[in-house]
Coordinates of C-alpha atoms in Angstrom, one line a residue:
M1 CA 16.6 9.4 15.6
P2 CA 17.3 11.3 12.3
P3 CA 16.4 14.9 12.3
Q4 CA 13.5 16.0 10.1
T5 CA 14.1 17.8 6.8
A6 CA 15.3 21.3 7.4
V7 CA 13.6 24.2 5.5
E8 CA 15.2 27.6 5.8
E9 CA 12.9 30.5 6.8
K10 CA 13.9 33.3 4.4
G11 CA 10.8 35.4 4.2
P12 CA 7.4 34.3 3.2
M13 CA 7.0 30.8 2.0
E14 CA 5.1 30.3 -1.2
L15 CA 2.0 28.2 -0.9
P16 CA 2.7 24.9 -2.6
S17 CA -0.8 24.6 -3.8
S18 CA 0.3 23.3 -7.2
E19 CA 2.4 20.7 -5.5
I20 CA -0.1 19.6 -3.0
A21 CA -3.5 20.6 -4.4
V22 CA -5.2 18.7 -7.1
N23 CA -7.2 20.9 -9.4
A24 CA -7.7 23.5 -6.6
K25 CA -11.0 25.2 -6.8
V26 CA -10.9 27.4 -3.8
S27 CA -8.8 30.4 -2.9
E28 CA -5.4 29.9 -1.5
P29 CA -5.3 29.8 2.3
K30 CA -3.3 32.2 4.4
L31 CA 0.3 31.3 5.2
Y32 CA 2.0 31.2 8.6
D33 CA 3.4 34.7 7.9
S34 CA -0.1 35.9 7.4
L35 CA -1.2 34.8 10.8
S36 CA -1.0 37.0 13.9
E37 CA 1.5 36.4 16.7
D38 CA -1.1 34.8 19.0
E39 CA -2.3 32.6 16.2
T40 CA 1.3 31.4 15.5
R41 CA 1.8 30.5 19.2
S42 CA -1.3 28.2 19.2
I43 CA -0.3 26.4 16.0
S44 CA 1.0 23.3 17.8
T45 CA -2.2 22.8 19.7
E46 CA -4.2 23.6 16.5
E47 CA -2.2 21.1 14.5
K48 CA -3.2 18.3 16.9
R49 CA -6.8 19.3 16.7
I50 CA -6.8 19.6 13.0
L51 CA -5.0 16.3 12.6
R52 CA -7.8 14.6 14.6
K53 CA -10.4 16.4 12.4
I54 CA -8.7 15.1 9.3
D55 CA -8.5 11.6 10.7
F56 CA -12.2 11.5 11.5
R57 CA -13.1 13.0 8.0
V58 CA -10.6 11.3 5.7
M59 CA -9.7 7.9 7.2
P60 CA -13.1 6.3 7.7
L61 CA -14.0 7.0 4.0
A62 CA -10.6 5.8 2.9
A63 CA -10.9 2.6 4.9
L64 CA -14.4 1.9 3.6
W65 CA -13.0 2.4 0.0
E66 CA -10.2 -0.1 0.8
I67 CA -12.7 -2.7 2.0
G68 CA -15.0 -2.2 -1.0
T69 CA -12.1 -2.6 -3.5
R70 CA -10.7 -5.7 -1.7
Y71 CA -13.9 -7.5 -2.7
N72 CA -12.6 -7.8 -6.2
G73 CA -12.1 -10.6 -8.7
G74 CA -8.5 -11.2 -7.9
F75 CA -9.2 -12.0 -4.3
V76 CA -12.5 -13.7 -5.0
L77 CA -10.9 -16.2 -7.5
P78 CA -9.1 -18.3 -4.8
R79 CA -12.4 -18.7 -3.0
A80 CA -14.1 -19.5 -6.3
K81 CA -11.8 -22.5 -6.7
L82 CA -13.6 -24.1 -3.7
G83 CA -16.9 -22.9 -5.2
G84 CA -16.7 -25.1 -8.3
I85 CA -15.1 -22.9 -10.9
M86 CA -12.4 -25.5 -11.7
T87 CA -15.1 -28.0 -12.8
D88 CA -17.5 -25.7 -14.5
L89 CA -14.8 -24.1 -16.7
N90 CA -12.7 -27.2 -17.1
L91 CA -9.6 -25.5 -15.7
T92 CA -6.3 -27.2 -15.1
E93 CA -4.1 -26.2 -12.2
D94 CA -1.7 -24.5 -14.6
Q95 CA -4.5 -22.5 -16.1
F96 CA -5.8 -21.5 -12.7
R97 CA -2.4 -20.2 -11.6
W98 CA -2.2 -18.1 -14.8
C99 CA -5.6 -16.6 -14.0
L100 CA -4.3 -15.7 -10.5
T101 CA -1.3 -14.0 -12.2
G102 CA -3.5 -12.2 -14.8
P103 CA -4.1 -9.0 -12.9
F104 CA -0.4 -8.4 -12.3
L105 CA 0.3 -8.4 -16.1
A106 CA -1.7 -5.2 -16.5
F107 CA -0.3 -3.9 -13.1
F108 CA 3.2 -4.1 -14.5
F109 CA 2.5 -2.1 -17.6
L110 CA 0.0 0.5 -16.3
S111 CA 1.2 1.5 -12.8
I112 CA 3.4 4.3 -14.1
P113 CA 0.9 6.0 -16.5
I114 CA -1.9 5.7 -14.0
N115 CA 0.2 7.4 -11.3
I116 CA 1.0 10.2 -13.7
I117 CA -2.7 10.7 -14.2
L118 CA -3.2 10.7 -10.5
R119 CA -0.6 13.3 -10.0
K120 CA -2.2 15.6 -12.5
G121 CA -5.9 14.8 -11.7
R122 CA -8.3 14.7 -8.8
A123 CA -7.7 11.9 -6.2
S124 CA -11.4 11.4 -5.4
V125 CA -12.4 11.0 -9.1
L126 CA -9.7 8.4 -9.7
M127 CA -10.4 6.5 -6.5
A128 CA -14.1 6.5 -7.3
A129 CA -13.5 5.2 -10.9
I130 CA -11.2 2.5 -9.6
A131 CA -13.8 1.1 -7.2
I132 CA -16.7 1.3 -9.7
I133 CA -14.7 -0.3 -12.5
W134 CA -13.3 -3.0 -10.2
G135 CA -16.7 -3.9 -8.8
G136 CA -18.3 -4.0 -12.3
L137 CA -15.6 -6.2 -13.7
T138 CA -15.8 -8.5 -10.8
M139 CA -19.6 -9.0 -11.4
C140 CA -18.9 -9.6 -15.1
T141 CA -16.6 -12.4 -14.3
A142 CA -19.6 -14.5 -13.3
A143 CA -20.5 -14.7 -17.0
T144 CA -17.3 -16.3 -18.1
R145 CA -17.6 -19.8 -19.7
N146 CA -13.9 -20.9 -20.3
F147 CA -10.3 -20.3 -19.5
A148 CA -9.9 -17.6 -22.1
G149 CA -12.8 -15.5 -20.8
L150 CA -11.6 -15.8 -17.2
I151 CA -8.0 -14.8 -17.8
I152 CA -9.2 -11.8 -20.0
C153 CA -11.4 -10.6 -17.1
Q154 CA -8.5 -11.0 -14.7
I155 CA -6.2 -9.0 -16.9
I156 CA -8.7 -6.2 -17.3
I157 CA -9.3 -6.2 -13.5
G158 CA -5.5 -5.6 -13.2
V159 CA -6.1 -2.2 -14.8
S160 CA -7.9 -1.0 -11.7
A161 CA -5.6 -3.1 -9.4
S162 CA -2.5 -1.2 -10.9
A163 CA -3.7 2.0 -9.2
N164 CA -4.8 0.6 -5.8
N165 CA -1.6 0.7 -3.7
P166 CA 0.0 3.7 -5.4
V167 CA -3.3 5.6 -4.9
Q168 CA -3.3 4.8 -1.2
S169 CA 0.3 5.9 -0.6
Y170 CA 0.0 9.0 -2.6
Y171 CA -3.3 10.0 -1.0
I172 CA -1.9 9.6 2.5
S173 CA 1.1 11.8 1.5
L174 CA -1.3 14.6 0.6
W175 CA -2.6 14.8 4.2
Y176 CA 0.1 13.5 6.6
K177 CA 3.7 14.0 7.5
R178 CA 6.4 11.3 7.3
R179 CA 6.2 10.3 10.9
E180 CA 2.4 10.0 10.7
S181 CA 2.2 7.9 7.5
A182 CA 2.7 4.3 8.7
Q183 CA -0.3 4.1 11.1
R184 CA -2.6 5.7 8.5
L185 CA -1.4 3.3 5.9
G186 CA -1.9 0.6 8.6
I187 CA -5.6 1.5 8.6
F188 CA -5.7 0.7 4.9
T189 CA -4.0 -2.6 5.7
I190 CA -6.3 -3.4 8.6
A191 CA -9.3 -2.6 6.4
G192 CA -7.9 -4.8 3.6
S193 CA -7.3 -7.6 6.1
I194 CA -10.8 -7.3 7.4
A195 CA -12.1 -7.6 3.9
T196 CA -9.9 -10.5 3.0
G197 CA -10.8 -12.2 6.3
T198 CA -14.5 -11.8 5.8
L199 CA -14.2 -13.1 2.3
G200 CA -13.9 -16.5 3.8
L201 CA -17.0 -16.2 6.0
I202 CA -19.1 -14.6 3.3
S203 CA -18.0 -17.2 0.8
Y204 CA -19.1 -19.9 3.3
A205 CA -22.5 -18.2 3.6
I206 CA -22.7 -17.9 -0.2
S207 CA -21.9 -21.6 -0.6
Q208 CA -25.1 -22.4 1.3
I209 CA -27.2 -20.8 -1.4
R210 CA -28.9 -23.5 -3.4
T211 CA -30.0 -22.6 -6.9
E212 CA -30.0 -24.3 -10.3
R213 CA -29.5 -21.2 -12.3
L214 CA -26.1 -20.0 -10.9
N215 CA -23.3 -22.0 -9.2
T216 CA -21.6 -20.9 -6.0
W217 CA -18.6 -19.3 -7.7
Q218 CA -20.9 -17.2 -9.9
W219 CA -22.8 -15.9 -6.8
M220 CA -19.4 -15.1 -5.3
F221 CA -18.4 -12.8 -8.1
I222 CA -21.8 -11.1 -8.3
I223 CA -22.2 -10.4 -4.6
F224 CA -18.5 -9.3 -4.0
G225 CA -18.7 -6.9 -6.9
I226 CA -21.5 -4.9 -5.4
P227 CA -19.5 -3.2 -2.5
G228 CA -16.9 -1.8 -5.0
I229 CA -19.6 0.0 -7.0
L230 CA -21.2 1.4 -3.8
V231 CA -18.0 2.8 -2.2
G232 CA -17.0 4.2 -5.6
I233 CA -20.2 6.2 -5.7
L234 CA -19.7 7.3 -2.1
A235 CA -16.1 8.4 -2.7
S236 CA -17.1 10.5 -5.7
F237 CA -19.4 12.6 -3.5
F238 CA -17.7 12.7 -0.1
L239 CA -13.9 11.9 -0.4
P240 CA -11.9 15.2 -0.2
D241 CA -9.1 15.7 -2.7
S242 CA -6.4 17.6 -0.8
P243 CA -6.0 20.1 2.0
P244 CA -6.2 23.3 -0.1
T245 CA -9.5 22.2 -1.5
A246 CA -10.9 20.6 1.7
K247 CA -14.3 22.2 2.4
F248 CA -14.5 20.6 5.9
L249 CA -11.5 22.8 6.9
T250 CA -11.6 26.5 7.5
E251 CA -9.3 28.9 5.7
K252 CA -7.0 29.1 8.7
E253 CA -7.0 25.3 9.1
R254 CA -6.1 24.8 5.5
A255 CA -3.2 27.3 5.9
I256 CA -1.8 25.3 8.9
V257 CA -2.1 21.9 7.1
V258 CA -0.5 23.2 3.9
N259 CA 2.4 24.8 5.8
R260 CA 3.0 21.8 8.1
L261 CA 3.3 19.6 5.0
A262 CA 5.5 22.1 3.1
S263 CA 7.9 22.2 6.1
E264 CA 8.9 18.5 5.3
Q265 CA 9.5 19.0 1.6
A266 CA 13.1 19.5 0.5
K267 CA 13.9 23.0 -0.8
G268 CA 13.0 23.7 -4.3
N269 CA 10.3 21.1 -4.5
L270 CA 7.2 23.3 -4.1
E271 CA 6.5 23.9 -7.7
S272 CA 4.0 22.3 -10.1
W273 CA 4.5 19.1 -12.1
S274 CA 7.9 18.9 -13.9
W275 CA 9.0 16.3 -16.4
A276 CA 12.6 17.1 -15.3
Q277 CA 11.7 16.0 -11.8
A278 CA 9.9 12.9 -13.0
S279 CA 12.8 11.9 -15.2
S280 CA 15.3 12.4 -12.3
I281 CA 13.7 9.4 -10.6
L282 CA 14.9 7.1 -13.4
K283 CA 18.5 7.9 -12.3
D284 CA 17.8 7.4 -8.6
W285 CA 19.2 4.1 -7.3
K286 CA 16.8 4.1 -4.4
V287 CA 13.8 3.5 -6.5
Y288 CA 15.2 0.2 -7.9
C289 CA 16.3 -1.0 -4.4
Y290 CA 12.8 -0.3 -3.0
G291 CA 11.4 -2.1 -6.1
A292 CA 13.4 -5.2 -5.2
V293 CA 12.3 -4.9 -1.5
F294 CA 8.6 -4.7 -2.6
A295 CA 9.0 -7.5 -5.2
L296 CA 10.6 -9.9 -2.8
G297 CA 7.9 -9.2 -0.2
S298 CA 5.2 -9.7 -2.8
I299 CA 6.5 -13.1 -3.8
I300 CA 5.5 -14.3 -0.4
G301 CA 2.5 -12.0 0.0
S302 CA 0.7 -12.8 -3.2
G303 CA 1.7 -16.5 -3.0
V304 CA 0.1 -16.9 0.4
R305 CA -2.9 -14.6 -0.1
L306 CA -3.9 -16.1 -3.4
N307 CA -3.4 -19.7 -2.2
L308 CA -4.5 -19.5 1.4
P309 CA -7.9 -21.3 0.9
A310 CA -6.1 -24.1 -0.9
I311 CA -3.3 -24.2 1.7
V312 CA -5.9 -24.5 4.6
D313 CA -7.9 -27.0 2.6
G314 CA -4.9 -29.3 2.2
M315 CA -4.1 -29.3 5.9
G316 CA -7.1 -31.3 7.2
D317 CA -9.9 -33.6 6.3
W318 CA -12.6 -31.1 6.2
S319 CA -15.1 -29.8 3.6
D320 CA -14.5 -26.9 1.2
D321 CA -17.0 -24.8 3.2
V322 CA -15.1 -25.3 6.4
S323 CA -11.8 -24.4 4.6
L324 CA -13.3 -21.1 3.5
A325 CA -14.4 -20.3 7.1
L326 CA -10.9 -21.2 8.5
T327 CA -9.2 -18.5 6.3
T328 CA -10.7 -15.8 8.6
P329 CA -8.8 -16.2 11.9
P330 CA -5.4 -15.6 10.4
W331 CA -6.6 -12.2 9.0
I332 CA -8.0 -11.2 12.4
I333 CA -4.7 -11.8 14.0
T334 CA -3.0 -9.8 11.2
C335 CA -5.3 -6.8 11.9
I336 CA -4.3 -6.7 15.5
V337 CA -0.6 -6.9 14.7
V338 CA -0.8 -4.2 12.0
F339 CA -2.6 -1.8 14.4
F340 CA 0.2 -1.9 17.0
I341 CA 3.2 -2.3 14.7
A342 CA 2.2 0.7 12.5
R343 CA 1.7 3.0 15.5
W344 CA 5.0 1.9 17.1
S345 CA 6.9 2.4 13.8
D346 CA 5.6 6.0 13.5
K347 CA 6.3 6.7 17.2
I348 CA 10.0 5.9 17.0
E349 CA 10.4 6.7 13.3
Q350 CA 11.9 3.4 12.3
R351 CA 10.9 1.2 9.4
S352 CA 13.6 -1.3 8.4
L353 CA 13.9 -3.1 11.8
F354 CA 10.1 -3.6 11.9
L355 CA 10.2 -5.2 8.5
I356 CA 12.9 -7.6 9.6
S357 CA 10.9 -8.5 12.8
I358 CA 7.7 -9.1 10.8
Y359 CA 9.5 -11.3 8.3
S360 CA 11.2 -13.3 11.1
V361 CA 7.8 -14.1 12.7
S362 CA 6.4 -15.1 9.3
A363 CA 9.5 -17.3 8.6
I364 CA 8.8 -19.2 11.9
G365 CA 5.3 -19.9 10.6
F366 CA 6.8 -21.3 7.3
F367 CA 9.2 -23.6 9.3
I368 CA 6.4 -24.9 11.4
I369 CA 4.3 -25.8 8.4
I370 CA 7.2 -27.4 6.5
F371 CA 8.6 -29.5 9.4
T372 CA 5.6 -30.4 11.5
P373 CA 4.1 -33.8 10.6
E374 CA 0.8 -33.6 8.7
I375 CA -1.1 -35.4 11.4
H376 CA -0.6 -32.4 13.8
V377 CA -3.2 -30.1 12.2
G378 CA -3.4 -27.6 15.2
P379 CA 0.3 -26.6 15.2
R380 CA 0.4 -26.4 11.4
Y381 CA -2.7 -24.1 11.4
F382 CA -0.9 -22.0 14.0
G383 CA 1.9 -21.7 11.5
V384 CA -0.5 -20.5 8.9
C385 CA -1.6 -17.7 11.3
L386 CA 2.1 -16.7 11.8
L387 CA 3.0 -16.7 8.1
T388 CA -0.1 -14.7 7.2
I389 CA 1.2 -11.9 9.4
G390 CA 4.1 -11.3 7.1
T391 CA 1.9 -11.1 4.0
M392 CA 0.0 -8.0 5.2
A393 CA 1.7 -6.5 8.3
D394 CA 4.7 -5.5 6.3
S395 CA 2.7 -3.5 3.8
P396 CA 2.2 -0.2 5.7
I397 CA 5.8 -0.2 6.9
R398 CA 7.5 -0.8 3.5
I399 CA 5.1 1.7 1.8
S400 CA 5.8 4.3 4.4
W401 CA 9.5 3.7 4.2
C402 CA 9.4 4.2 0.5
I403 CA 7.3 7.4 0.4
N404 CA 9.2 8.8 3.4
N405 CA 12.5 8.8 1.5
F406 CA 11.4 10.6 -1.7
S407 CA 10.8 14.3 -1.3
G408 CA 8.4 16.3 -3.4
L409 CA 5.0 15.0 -4.5
T410 CA 6.1 14.7 -8.2
R411 CA 9.2 12.7 -7.4
R412 CA 7.3 10.7 -4.9
A413 CA 4.4 9.9 -7.2
V414 CA 6.7 8.7 -10.0
A415 CA 8.9 6.8 -7.7
T416 CA 5.9 5.0 -6.2
A417 CA 4.7 4.1 -9.6
I418 CA 8.0 2.6 -10.6
V419 CA 8.3 0.7 -7.3
F420 CA 4.8 -0.8 -7.7
S421 CA 5.5 -1.8 -11.3
I422 CA 8.5 -3.8 -10.1
D423 CA 6.3 -5.0 -7.3
A424 CA 3.9 -6.5 -9.8
A425 CA 6.6 -8.8 -11.1
G426 CA 6.9 -10.2 -7.5
N427 CA 3.2 -10.7 -7.3
A428 CA 3.2 -12.5 -10.6
I429 CA 6.0 -14.8 -9.4
G430 CA 4.2 -15.4 -6.2
G431 CA 1.1 -16.5 -8.0
Q432 CA 3.1 -19.2 -9.8
A433 CA 5.3 -20.2 -6.9
Y434 CA 2.7 -22.4 -5.2
F435 CA 2.5 -25.1 -7.8
D436 CA 2.7 -28.3 -5.7
P437 CA -0.6 -28.9 -4.0
P438 CA -1.8 -30.0 -1.5
Q439 CA 1.1 -29.3 0.9
Y440 CA 2.9 -26.7 -1.2
R441 CA 6.3 -27.4 0.3
M442 CA 8.2 -26.0 -2.6
G443 CA 6.1 -22.9 -2.5
H444 CA 6.9 -22.4 1.2
V445 CA 10.7 -22.9 0.5
I446 CA 10.6 -20.3 -2.3
A447 CA 8.9 -17.9 0.2
L448 CA 11.6 -18.5 2.8
C449 CA 14.4 -17.8 0.2
A450 CA 12.6 -14.6 -0.7
Y451 CA 12.5 -13.6 2.9
A452 CA 16.2 -14.2 3.4
A453 CA 17.1 -12.2 0.4
N454 CA 14.9 -9.3 1.5
V455 CA 16.3 -9.2 5.0
V456 CA 19.8 -8.8 3.5
L457 CA 18.7 -6.1 1.1
I458 CA 16.8 -4.2 3.9
L459 CA 19.9 -4.3 6.2
T460 CA 22.0 -3.0 3.3
L461 CA 19.6 -0.1 2.7
R462 CA 19.5 0.8 6.3
F463 CA 23.4 0.9 6.5
I464 CA 23.5 3.1 3.3
F465 CA 20.9 5.5 4.6
K466 CA 22.5 5.8 8.0
S467 CA 25.9 6.5 6.3
I468 CA 24.4 9.2 4.1
N469 CA 22.6 10.9 7.0
K470 CA 25.9 10.9 9.0
K471 CA 27.8 12.4 6.0
R472 CA 25.2 15.1 5.5
D473 CA 25.4 16.0 9.2
S474 CA 29.1 17.0 8.8
M475 CA 28.8 18.8 5.5
T476 CA 30.1 22.4 5.2
P477 CA 28.0 25.1 3.4
E478 CA 30.4 24.8 0.4
Q479 CA 30.0 21.0 0.3
K480 CA 26.2 21.4 0.5
E481 CA 26.3 23.8 -2.5
K482 CA 28.3 21.4 -4.6
Q483 CA 25.9 18.6 -3.7
I484 CA 22.9 20.7 -4.8
V485 CA 24.6 21.5 -8.1
K486 CA 25.6 17.9 -8.6
F487 CA 21.9 16.8 -8.7
G488 CA 20.7 19.6 -11.0
G489 CA 19.9 22.4 -8.6
L490 CA 17.2 23.1 -6.0
N491 CA 14.4 22.1 -8.4
L492 CA 15.8 18.6 -8.9
A493 CA 17.7 17.7 -5.7
G494 CA 14.6 16.7 -3.8
D495 CA 15.5 14.1 -1.1
R496 CA 19.1 14.3 -2.3
H497 CA 19.3 17.8 -0.8
P498 CA 22.0 17.9 1.9
D499 CA 19.4 19.1 4.5
Y500 CA 17.2 16.1 3.9
R501 CA 17.5 13.1 6.3
Y502 CA 16.4 9.6 5.3
V503 CA 14.2 7.5 7.5
L504 CA 15.8 4.3 8.7

């Protein structure tokens, strides 16, 4: 197991409030050096207690926010296909696929600027704005009358979508250490899976509404837009921004949280926003490798998520209403898998091997669907359950792996933005990959090819990180100094600092 990032203790450590806080409005908490000897001895026990306190205060609100934002136009649209939108708007299959891809166009261009705003602003305000805008736009989609109106709504929805995953990963990094991130991001994924799973059941209930004024698909957009607005209002009042400004923590508790997070940052990364640090990410090869890992994963993920109702509908001779309901069990199974996988990944501090295992299970599901005769509906539906695991269970692991291997909140925020911009390209491709209904064999083959390429890339990254960690273990003080100078000094070295160890 790789050692954690070393931080020398040379006198009092400065409070990284500008690096961790967001618009701090309270006085800086005391540091470890300001605590008495008895207080210092009890820090380990205190940390566990405070961590539980943060979990109970932060994660329920964050999970509720995730559920509310998952009920958005991008996820509702696949269900709306079975609710009559194709007929009412006279959409062709090609036009519908472009509407599915629409949000990712904005995602690609806006992910970086939105993350810069996040880094320099308040997390709770941005998260509230995302939810409210997302919910409002989802409701407005019910008023569209043609293809042009629908795709414009979807592209505008992508403005909010571009901040969703980066906001999650950045927000978690404000509160938790590297070895604690996967299971917390897993809570986001579980919440998202619950929302996506219940979309099918709620859509089934909505389909039973009989009215002459609005069609089923319009009711879907209106009803699913409401939760986003509600959780946005809730987040604006109750979601804490960061440890130094957390009113639910005492001054001593804030000091402990700030210092435990600072202990994992590479030396020289505890200052405020720096354009030099941000630009250093552009020269970092890791960000582009992670971008490829995310994009390949999203080709499969978005392809399956956006087309799951149609995939299930094409498997059996059942009504559209039943197809909507049958999209729920795969997401329930995914929730269970995410819960255990994310906790296990944090416990042994491994990411790459878990990703490969998840993709292997999902690949088995694809093979079952492709090669099982169509008359055997049961086994093919079991294959759908397996492949769905790979579309969501990988999310907390790969996001954690990415943010774990970039040190400093400035570098991490910009790196995450770039990675998710590249990820948007994979989502866009995934939305177009499933072009051969009703069996979608070519779509499944494309997904399997993306899996194979991703496994090779993940194994390569693991080998490189392991080699770098081993090389750093054997460095002399003189070699370490040269390494720091090579990357522009302490302020720019970040995770490239010789004392930093990459998570495998």
